[in-house]
Amino acid sequence: MARLLVLEDERTLARHIQATLQRSGYAVDVVDTVAGGRHALGAATYDLLVLDRQLPDGDGLLLLDFARQSKLAIPVLFLTARSSLDDRVGALNRVADDYLCKPFEGAELVARVAALLRRPREVVVSTVEAGNIVLDKATHSAMVGGKPLMIARRESMLLEQLVCRSGQVVTREILDAKLFGFDDSASSNAIEASVYRLRTALGNLGADRQIHTVRGIGYCLAP
Ligand code: CA
């Protein structure tokens, strides 16, 4: 049986959500604060989170951040007022997460929950690692040895290509297509400049993988 954690501080709504999901055969725990949610995530294993946004002690997104930092690959269904549909919700990992605007029908809630639970777990995991480099493909952020890597968007895309094919040669043609698309004209200097900046940033944080140049072909991330 799938176990769900619901974070919702409106008592009546929380009870309604719990009853609806229980009728569909799910085990449902309810908490009404972000702190309570953190505690629950530490104490039990959940298959899905249903998160309200506005809570007494902060934004429900805080619990999503907490879950992702703990590398918990839990899909999330957000409950949101249409007006609070901000940029961050738009930028969610579309594979892992979904949202439902209040007010909603019980049947709609059950359908969304079932759809999220059907999605394969491996797709939900958005982080990839190479040595002490950890990249979150959903947020395009990266850490080296636990420290945040501050790089521009293009270098972040470059890093993703290299980390996802760690130990293999990534050709200039692939980088050209991924980093610059069809509209931008990418001179080879532009790729080299990005590689140089990324190399420097990785080196500064003590990365245990380096970008090796494979002359005439491309680049390879390796020890
Ligand atoms: Ca609320």
PDB file of C-alpha atoms and ligand atoms in Angstrom:
ATOM      1  CA  MET A   1       0.000   0.000   0.000  1.00  0.00           C
ATOM      2  CA  ALA A   2       1.339   3.407  -0.916  1.00  0.00           C
ATOM      3  CA  ARG A   3       1.887   5.779   1.997  1.00  0.00           C
ATOM      4  CA  LEU A   4       1.186   9.474   1.526  1.00  0.00           C
ATOM      5  CA  LEU A   5       2.092  12.513   3.579  1.00  0.00           C
ATOM      6  CA  VAL A   6      -0.307  15.457   3.401  1.00  0.00           C
ATOM      7  CA  LEU A   7       0.872  18.893   4.548  1.00  0.00           C
ATOM      8  CA  GLU A   8      -2.199  21.114   4.865  1.00  0.00           C
ATOM      9  CA  ASP A   9      -3.100  23.477   7.687  1.00  0.00           C
ATOM     10  CA  GLU A  10      -6.782  24.005   6.855  1.00  0.00           C
ATOM     11  CA  ARG A  11      -8.303  21.381   9.134  1.00  0.00           C
ATOM     12  CA  THR A  12     -11.503  20.717   7.181  1.00  0.00           C
ATOM     13  CA  LEU A  13      -9.675  20.436   3.867  1.00  0.00           C
ATOM     14  CA  ALA A  14      -6.973  18.241   5.395  1.00  0.00           C
ATOM     15  CA  ARG A  15      -9.579  15.867   6.792  1.00  0.00           C
ATOM     16  CA  HIS A  16     -11.396  15.788   3.446  1.00  0.00           C
ATOM     17  CA  ILE A  17      -8.151  14.989   1.573  1.00  0.00           C
ATOM     18  CA  GLN A  18      -7.247  12.289   4.065  1.00  0.00           C
ATOM     19  CA  ALA A  19     -10.684  10.626   3.871  1.00  0.00           C
ATOM     20  CA  THR A  20     -10.743  10.794   0.050  1.00  0.00           C
ATOM     21  CA  LEU A  21      -7.314   9.218  -0.319  1.00  0.00           C
ATOM     22  CA  GLN A  22      -7.972   6.598   2.348  1.00  0.00           C
ATOM     23  CA  ARG A  23     -11.119   5.538   0.489  1.00  0.00           C
ATOM     24  CA  SER A  24      -8.890   4.965  -2.559  1.00  0.00           C
ATOM     25  CA  GLY A  25      -6.736   2.581  -0.533  1.00  0.00           C
ATOM     26  CA  TYR A  26      -3.815   4.787   0.503  1.00  0.00           C
ATOM     27  CA  ALA A  27      -2.310   5.112   3.967  1.00  0.00           C
ATOM     28  CA  VAL A  28      -2.402   8.843   4.718  1.00  0.00           C
ATOM     29  CA  ASP A  29      -0.598  10.863   7.400  1.00  0.00           C
ATOM     30  CA  VAL A  30      -1.480  14.521   7.878  1.00  0.00           C
ATOM     31  CA  VAL A  31       0.738  17.296   9.277  1.00  0.00           C
ATOM     32  CA  ASP A  32      -0.073  21.015   9.474  1.00  0.00           C
ATOM     33  CA  THR A  33       3.374  22.648   9.580  1.00  0.00           C
ATOM     34  CA  VAL A  34       6.605  22.453   7.533  1.00  0.00           C
ATOM     35  CA  ALA A  35       8.411  21.454  10.747  1.00  0.00           C
ATOM     36  CA  GLY A  36       5.912  18.633  11.264  1.00  0.00           C
ATOM     37  CA  GLY A  37       6.518  17.538   7.665  1.00  0.00           C
ATOM     38  CA  ARG A  38      10.281  17.389   8.217  1.00  0.00           C
ATOM     39  CA  HIS A  39       9.764  15.306  11.307  1.00  0.00           C
ATOM     40  CA  ALA A  40       7.443  12.917   9.461  1.00  0.00           C
ATOM     41  CA  LEU A  41       9.907  12.508   6.566  1.00  0.00           C
ATOM     42  CA  GLY A  42      12.595  11.611   9.062  1.00  0.00           C
ATOM     43  CA  ALA A  43      10.397   9.086  10.836  1.00  0.00           C
ATOM     44  CA  ALA A  44       8.694   7.226   7.977  1.00  0.00           C
ATOM     45  CA  THR A  45       9.044   6.388   4.280  1.00  0.00           C
ATOM     46  CA  TYR A  46       6.528   8.019   1.966  1.00  0.00           C
ATOM     47  CA  ASP A  47       5.658   7.350  -1.648  1.00  0.00           C
ATOM     48  CA  LEU A  48       4.195  10.771  -2.347  1.00  0.00           C
ATOM     49  CA  LEU A  49       3.823  14.210  -0.750  1.00  0.00           C
ATOM     50  CA  VAL A  50       0.726  16.385  -1.047  1.00  0.00           C
ATOM     51  CA  LEU A  51       1.820  19.909  -0.135  1.00  0.00           C
ATOM     52  CA  ASP A  52      -0.113  23.076   0.545  1.00  0.00           C
ATOM     53  CA  ARG A  53       1.908  26.232  -0.147  1.00  0.00           C
ATOM     54  CA  GLN A  54       0.871  28.668   2.596  1.00  0.00           C
ATOM     55  CA  LEU A  55       1.548  27.250   6.035  1.00  0.00           C
ATOM     56  CA  PRO A  56       1.920  28.813   9.490  1.00  0.00           C
ATOM     57  CA  ASP A  57       5.690  28.341   9.478  1.00  0.00           C
ATOM     58  CA  GLY A  58       6.458  28.978   5.830  1.00  0.00           C
ATOM     59  CA  ASP A  59       6.043  27.874   2.227  1.00  0.00           C
ATOM     60  CA  GLY A  60       5.321  24.201   1.485  1.00  0.00           C
ATOM     61  CA  LEU A  61       8.172  24.416  -1.050  1.00  0.00           C
ATOM     62  CA  LEU A  62      10.523  24.326   1.950  1.00  0.00           C
ATOM     63  CA  LEU A  63       9.529  20.727   2.541  1.00  0.00           C
ATOM     64  CA  LEU A  64      10.207  19.893  -1.114  1.00  0.00           C
ATOM     65  CA  ASP A  65      13.678  21.451  -0.782  1.00  0.00           C
ATOM     66  CA  PHE A  66      14.236  19.436   2.381  1.00  0.00           C
ATOM     67  CA  ALA A  67      13.193  16.203   0.660  1.00  0.00           C
ATOM     68  CA  ARG A  68      15.415  16.886  -2.361  1.00  0.00           C
ATOM     69  CA  GLN A  69      18.418  17.772  -0.180  1.00  0.00           C
ATOM     70  CA  SER A  70      17.947  14.486   1.628  1.00  0.00           C
ATOM     71  CA  LYS A  71      17.981  12.871  -1.824  1.00  0.00           C
ATOM     72  CA  LEU A  72      14.510  11.520  -1.263  1.00  0.00           C
ATOM     73  CA  ALA A  73      13.029  10.882  -4.676  1.00  0.00           C
ATOM     74  CA  ILE A  74       9.449  11.484  -3.641  1.00  0.00           C
ATOM     75  CA  PRO A  75       6.985  12.830  -6.190  1.00  0.00           C
ATOM     76  CA  VAL A  76       5.076  15.902  -5.014  1.00  0.00           C
ATOM     77  CA  LEU A  77       1.563  17.138  -5.680  1.00  0.00           C
ATOM     78  CA  PHE A  78       1.135  20.811  -4.791  1.00  0.00           C
ATOM     79  CA  LEU A  79      -2.152  22.255  -3.661  1.00  0.00           C
ATOM     80  CA  THR A  80      -2.189  25.887  -4.624  1.00  0.00           C
ATOM     81  CA  ALA A  81      -4.427  28.867  -4.967  1.00  0.00           C
ATOM     82  CA  ARG A  82      -4.306  29.964  -8.596  1.00  0.00           C
ATOM     83  CA  SER A  83      -2.917  33.363  -7.577  1.00  0.00           C
ATOM     84  CA  SER A  84       0.094  31.827  -5.874  1.00  0.00           C
ATOM     85  CA  LEU A  85       1.151  29.942  -8.980  1.00  0.00           C
ATOM     86  CA  ASP A  86       4.526  31.625  -9.125  1.00  0.00           C
ATOM     87  CA  ASP A  87       7.659  31.083 -11.150  1.00  0.00           C
ATOM     88  CA  ARG A  88       9.022  28.449  -8.846  1.00  0.00           C
ATOM     89  CA  VAL A  89       6.028  26.220  -9.377  1.00  0.00           C
ATOM     90  CA  GLY A  90       6.475  26.753 -13.116  1.00  0.00           C
ATOM     91  CA  ALA A  91      10.087  25.664 -12.746  1.00  0.00           C
ATOM     92  CA  LEU A  92       9.311  22.458 -10.902  1.00  0.00           C
ATOM     93  CA  ASN A  93      10.683  19.192 -12.096  1.00  0.00           C
ATOM     94  CA  ARG A  94       7.851  18.346 -14.474  1.00  0.00           C
ATOM     95  CA  VAL A  95       8.524  14.652 -14.243  1.00  0.00           C
ATOM     96  CA  ALA A  96       8.411  14.447 -10.475  1.00  0.00           C
ATOM     97  CA  ASP A  97       5.776  16.964  -9.608  1.00  0.00           C
ATOM     98  CA  ASP A  98       2.323  18.200 -10.365  1.00  0.00           C
ATOM     99  CA  TYR A  99      -0.039  20.765  -8.926  1.00  0.00           C
ATOM    100  CA  LEU A 100      -3.726  21.070  -8.269  1.00  0.00           C
ATOM    101  CA  CYS A 101      -5.506  24.409  -7.960  1.00  0.00           C
ATOM    102  CA  LYS A 102      -7.896  24.928  -5.057  1.00  0.00           C
ATOM    103  CA  PRO A 103     -10.771  24.275  -4.945  1.00  0.00           C
ATOM    104  CA  PHE A 104     -10.613  20.810  -6.486  1.00  0.00           C
ATOM    105  CA  GLU A 105     -12.793  17.724  -6.769  1.00  0.00           C
ATOM    106  CA  GLY A 106     -11.908  14.589  -4.809  1.00  0.00           C
ATOM    107  CA  ALA A 107     -11.885  12.569  -8.039  1.00  0.00           C
ATOM    108  CA  GLU A 108      -9.338  14.955  -9.575  1.00  0.00           C
ATOM    109  CA  LEU A 109      -7.098  14.605  -6.509  1.00  0.00           C
ATOM    110  CA  VAL A 110      -7.252  10.803  -6.676  1.00  0.00           C
ATOM    111  CA  ALA A 111      -6.506  10.822 -10.421  1.00  0.00           C
ATOM    112  CA  ARG A 112      -3.436  13.079 -10.003  1.00  0.00           C
ATOM    113  CA  VAL A 113      -2.099  11.032  -7.107  1.00  0.00           C
ATOM    114  CA  ALA A 114      -2.526   7.784  -9.053  1.00  0.00           C
ATOM    115  CA  ALA A 115      -0.783   9.290 -12.112  1.00  0.00           C
ATOM    116  CA  LEU A 116       2.214  10.476 -10.049  1.00  0.00           C
ATOM    117  CA  LEU A 117       2.562   7.105  -8.341  1.00  0.00           C
ATOM    118  CA  ARG A 118       2.498   5.319 -11.715  1.00  0.00           C
ATOM    119  CA  ARG A 119       5.516   7.247 -12.996  1.00  0.00           C
ATOM    120  CA  PRO A 120       8.710   5.223 -12.819  1.00  0.00           C
ATOM    121  CA  ARG A 121      10.845   6.020  -9.804  1.00  0.00           C
ATOM    122  CA  GLU A 122      14.148   6.207 -11.644  1.00  0.00           C
ATOM    123  CA  VAL A 123      12.842   9.139 -13.664  1.00  0.00           C
ATOM    124  CA  VAL A 124      12.022  10.954 -10.446  1.00  0.00           C
ATOM    125  CA  VAL A 125      15.644  10.987  -9.345  1.00  0.00           C
ATOM    126  CA  SER A 126      16.989  14.210 -10.749  1.00  0.00           C
ATOM    127  CA  THR A 127      20.517  14.192  -9.357  1.00  0.00           C
ATOM    128  CA  VAL A 128      23.506  12.692 -11.125  1.00  0.00           C
ATOM    129  CA  GLU A 129      26.948  12.283  -9.636  1.00  0.00           C
ATOM    130  CA  ALA A 130      30.522  12.017 -10.852  1.00  0.00           C
ATOM    131  CA  GLY A 131      33.055  11.738  -8.053  1.00  0.00           C
ATOM    132  CA  ASN A 132      32.339  14.524  -5.571  1.00  0.00           C
ATOM    133  CA  ILE A 133      30.321  16.495  -8.137  1.00  0.00           C
ATOM    134  CA  VAL A 134      26.549  16.293  -7.654  1.00  0.00           C
ATOM    135  CA  LEU A 135      24.288  17.888 -10.226  1.00  0.00           C
ATOM    136  CA  ASP A 136      20.548  18.461  -9.877  1.00  0.00           C
ATOM    137  CA  LYS A 137      19.104  18.365 -13.371  1.00  0.00           C
ATOM    138  CA  ALA A 138      15.778  19.756 -12.191  1.00  0.00           C
ATOM    139  CA  THR A 139      17.183  22.957 -10.702  1.00  0.00           C
ATOM    140  CA  HIS A 140      20.397  23.144 -12.774  1.00  0.00           C
ATOM    141  CA  SER A 141      22.353  23.561  -9.552  1.00  0.00           C
ATOM    142  CA  ALA A 142      25.507  21.694  -8.659  1.00  0.00           C
ATOM    143  CA  MET A 143      27.587  20.945  -5.580  1.00  0.00           C
ATOM    144  CA  VAL A 144      31.238  19.976  -5.346  1.00  0.00           C
ATOM    145  CA  GLY A 145      32.170  18.208  -2.120  1.00  0.00           C
ATOM    146  CA  GLY A 146      29.021  19.636  -0.526  1.00  0.00           C
ATOM    147  CA  LYS A 147      29.794  23.237  -1.569  1.00  0.00           C
ATOM    148  CA  PRO A 148      27.583  25.033  -4.099  1.00  0.00           C
ATOM    149  CA  LEU A 149      29.157  25.533  -7.505  1.00  0.00           C
ATOM    150  CA  MET A 150      28.411  29.051  -8.715  1.00  0.00           C
ATOM    151  CA  ILE A 151      28.327  28.915 -12.497  1.00  0.00           C
ATOM    152  CA  ALA A 152      26.350  30.538 -15.292  1.00  0.00           C
ATOM    153  CA  ARG A 153      23.547  28.743 -17.121  1.00  0.00           C
ATOM    154  CA  ARG A 154      25.696  27.712 -20.102  1.00  0.00           C
ATOM    155  CA  GLU A 155      28.421  26.232 -17.918  1.00  0.00           C
ATOM    156  CA  SER A 156      25.723  24.405 -15.967  1.00  0.00           C
ATOM    157  CA  MET A 157      24.422  22.856 -19.220  1.00  0.00           C
ATOM    158  CA  LEU A 158      27.973  21.912 -20.149  1.00  0.00           C
ATOM    159  CA  LEU A 159      28.494  20.282 -16.767  1.00  0.00           C
ATOM    160  CA  GLU A 160      25.268  18.303 -17.173  1.00  0.00           C
ATOM    161  CA  GLN A 161      26.445  16.888 -20.503  1.00  0.00           C
ATOM    162  CA  LEU A 162      29.805  15.916 -19.029  1.00  0.00           C
ATOM    163  CA  VAL A 163      28.472  14.471 -15.760  1.00  0.00           C
ATOM    164  CA  CYS A 164      25.769  12.422 -17.494  1.00  0.00           C
ATOM    165  CA  ARG A 165      28.449  10.843 -19.707  1.00  0.00           C
ATOM    166  CA  SER A 166      31.178  10.786 -17.106  1.00  0.00           C
ATOM    167  CA  GLY A 167      34.224   8.845 -18.293  1.00  0.00           C
ATOM    168  CA  GLN A 168      33.115   9.078 -21.940  1.00  0.00           C
ATOM    169  CA  VAL A 169      34.097  11.572 -24.593  1.00  0.00           C
ATOM    170  CA  VAL A 170      31.393  14.158 -25.292  1.00  0.00           C
ATOM    171  CA  THR A 171      31.870  15.459 -28.816  1.00  0.00           C
ATOM    172  CA  ARG A 172      31.982  19.121 -29.762  1.00  0.00           C
ATOM    173  CA  GLU A 173      28.982  18.509 -32.049  1.00  0.00           C
ATOM    174  CA  ILE A 174      26.850  17.402 -29.085  1.00  0.00           C
ATOM    175  CA  LEU A 175      27.995  20.335 -26.970  1.00  0.00           C
ATOM    176  CA  ASP A 176      27.369  22.702 -29.837  1.00  0.00           C
ATOM    177  CA  ALA A 177      23.777  21.475 -30.218  1.00  0.00           C
ATOM    178  CA  LYS A 178      23.022  21.316 -26.475  1.00  0.00           C
ATOM    179  CA  LEU A 179      24.624  24.583 -25.421  1.00  0.00           C
ATOM    180  CA  PHE A 180      23.812  26.829 -28.298  1.00  0.00           C
ATOM    181  CA  GLY A 181      20.769  25.368 -30.044  1.00  0.00           C
ATOM    182  CA  PHE A 182      19.982  26.272 -33.614  1.00  0.00           C
ATOM    183  CA  ASP A 183      19.712  30.027 -33.343  1.00  0.00           C
ATOM    184  CA  ASP A 184      22.954  30.878 -31.630  1.00  0.00           C
ATOM    185  CA  SER A 185      26.034  30.639 -33.734  1.00  0.00           C
ATOM    186  CA  ALA A 186      28.605  28.880 -31.613  1.00  0.00           C
ATOM    187  CA  SER A 187      32.154  29.571 -32.450  1.00  0.00           C
ATOM    188  CA  SER A 188      34.537  26.912 -31.195  1.00  0.00           C
ATOM    189  CA  ASN A 189      35.967  29.661 -29.003  1.00  0.00           C
ATOM    190  CA  ALA A 190      32.644  29.936 -27.176  1.00  0.00           C
ATOM    191  CA  ILE A 191      32.728  26.277 -26.165  1.00  0.00           C
ATOM    192  CA  GLU A 192      36.382  26.585 -25.179  1.00  0.00           C
ATOM    193  CA  ALA A 193      35.593  29.645 -23.090  1.00  0.00           C
ATOM    194  CA  SER A 194      32.797  27.777 -21.281  1.00  0.00           C
ATOM    195  CA  VAL A 195      35.072  24.785 -20.691  1.00  0.00           C
ATOM    196  CA  TYR A 196      37.749  27.103 -19.306  1.00  0.00           C
ATOM    197  CA  ARG A 197      35.325  28.792 -16.891  1.00  0.00           C
ATOM    198  CA  LEU A 198      33.871  25.464 -15.737  1.00  0.00           C
ATOM    199  CA  ARG A 199      37.325  23.930 -15.330  1.00  0.00           C
ATOM    200  CA  THR A 200      38.377  26.851 -13.149  1.00  0.00           C
ATOM    201  CA  ALA A 201      35.204  26.705 -11.036  1.00  0.00           C
ATOM    202  CA  LEU A 202      35.553  22.936 -10.497  1.00  0.00           C
ATOM    203  CA  GLY A 203      39.235  23.287  -9.639  1.00  0.00           C
ATOM    204  CA  ASN A 204      38.553  26.066  -7.125  1.00  0.00           C
ATOM    205  CA  LEU A 205      36.181  23.807  -5.171  1.00  0.00           C
ATOM    206  CA  GLY A 206      38.521  20.816  -5.238  1.00  0.00           C
ATOM    207  CA  ALA A 207      36.559  18.603  -7.651  1.00  0.00           C
ATOM    208  CA  ASP A 208      38.011  15.098  -7.959  1.00  0.00           C
ATOM    209  CA  ARG A 209      36.992  14.912 -11.635  1.00  0.00           C
ATOM    210  CA  GLN A 210      38.580  17.079 -14.307  1.00  0.00           C
ATOM    211  CA  ILE A 211      37.641  18.089 -17.819  1.00  0.00           C
ATOM    212  CA  HIS A 212      40.142  16.511 -20.186  1.00  0.00           C
ATOM    213  CA  THR A 213      40.441  17.769 -23.742  1.00  0.00           C
ATOM    214  CA  VAL A 214      40.351  15.019 -26.355  1.00  0.00           C
ATOM    215  CA  ARG A 215      42.046  16.785 -29.241  1.00  0.00           C
ATOM    216  CA  GLY A 216      39.913  17.160 -32.332  1.00  0.00           C
ATOM    217  CA  ILE A 217      36.956  15.275 -30.804  1.00  0.00           C
ATOM    218  CA  GLY A 218      35.661  16.838 -27.608  1.00  0.00           C
ATOM    219  CA  TYR A 219      35.881  16.644 -23.850  1.00  0.00           C
ATOM    220  CA  CYS A 220      35.796  13.997 -21.143  1.00  0.00           C
ATOM    221  CA  LEU A 221      35.112  14.267 -17.419  1.00  0.00           C
ATOM    222  CA  ALA A 222      37.389  11.843 -15.586  1.00  0.00           C
ATOM    223  CA  PRO A 223      39.583  11.550 -12.460  1.00  0.00           C
TER     224      PRO A 223
HETATM  225 CA    CA B   1      -2.733  26.915   3.946  1.00  0.00          CA
END
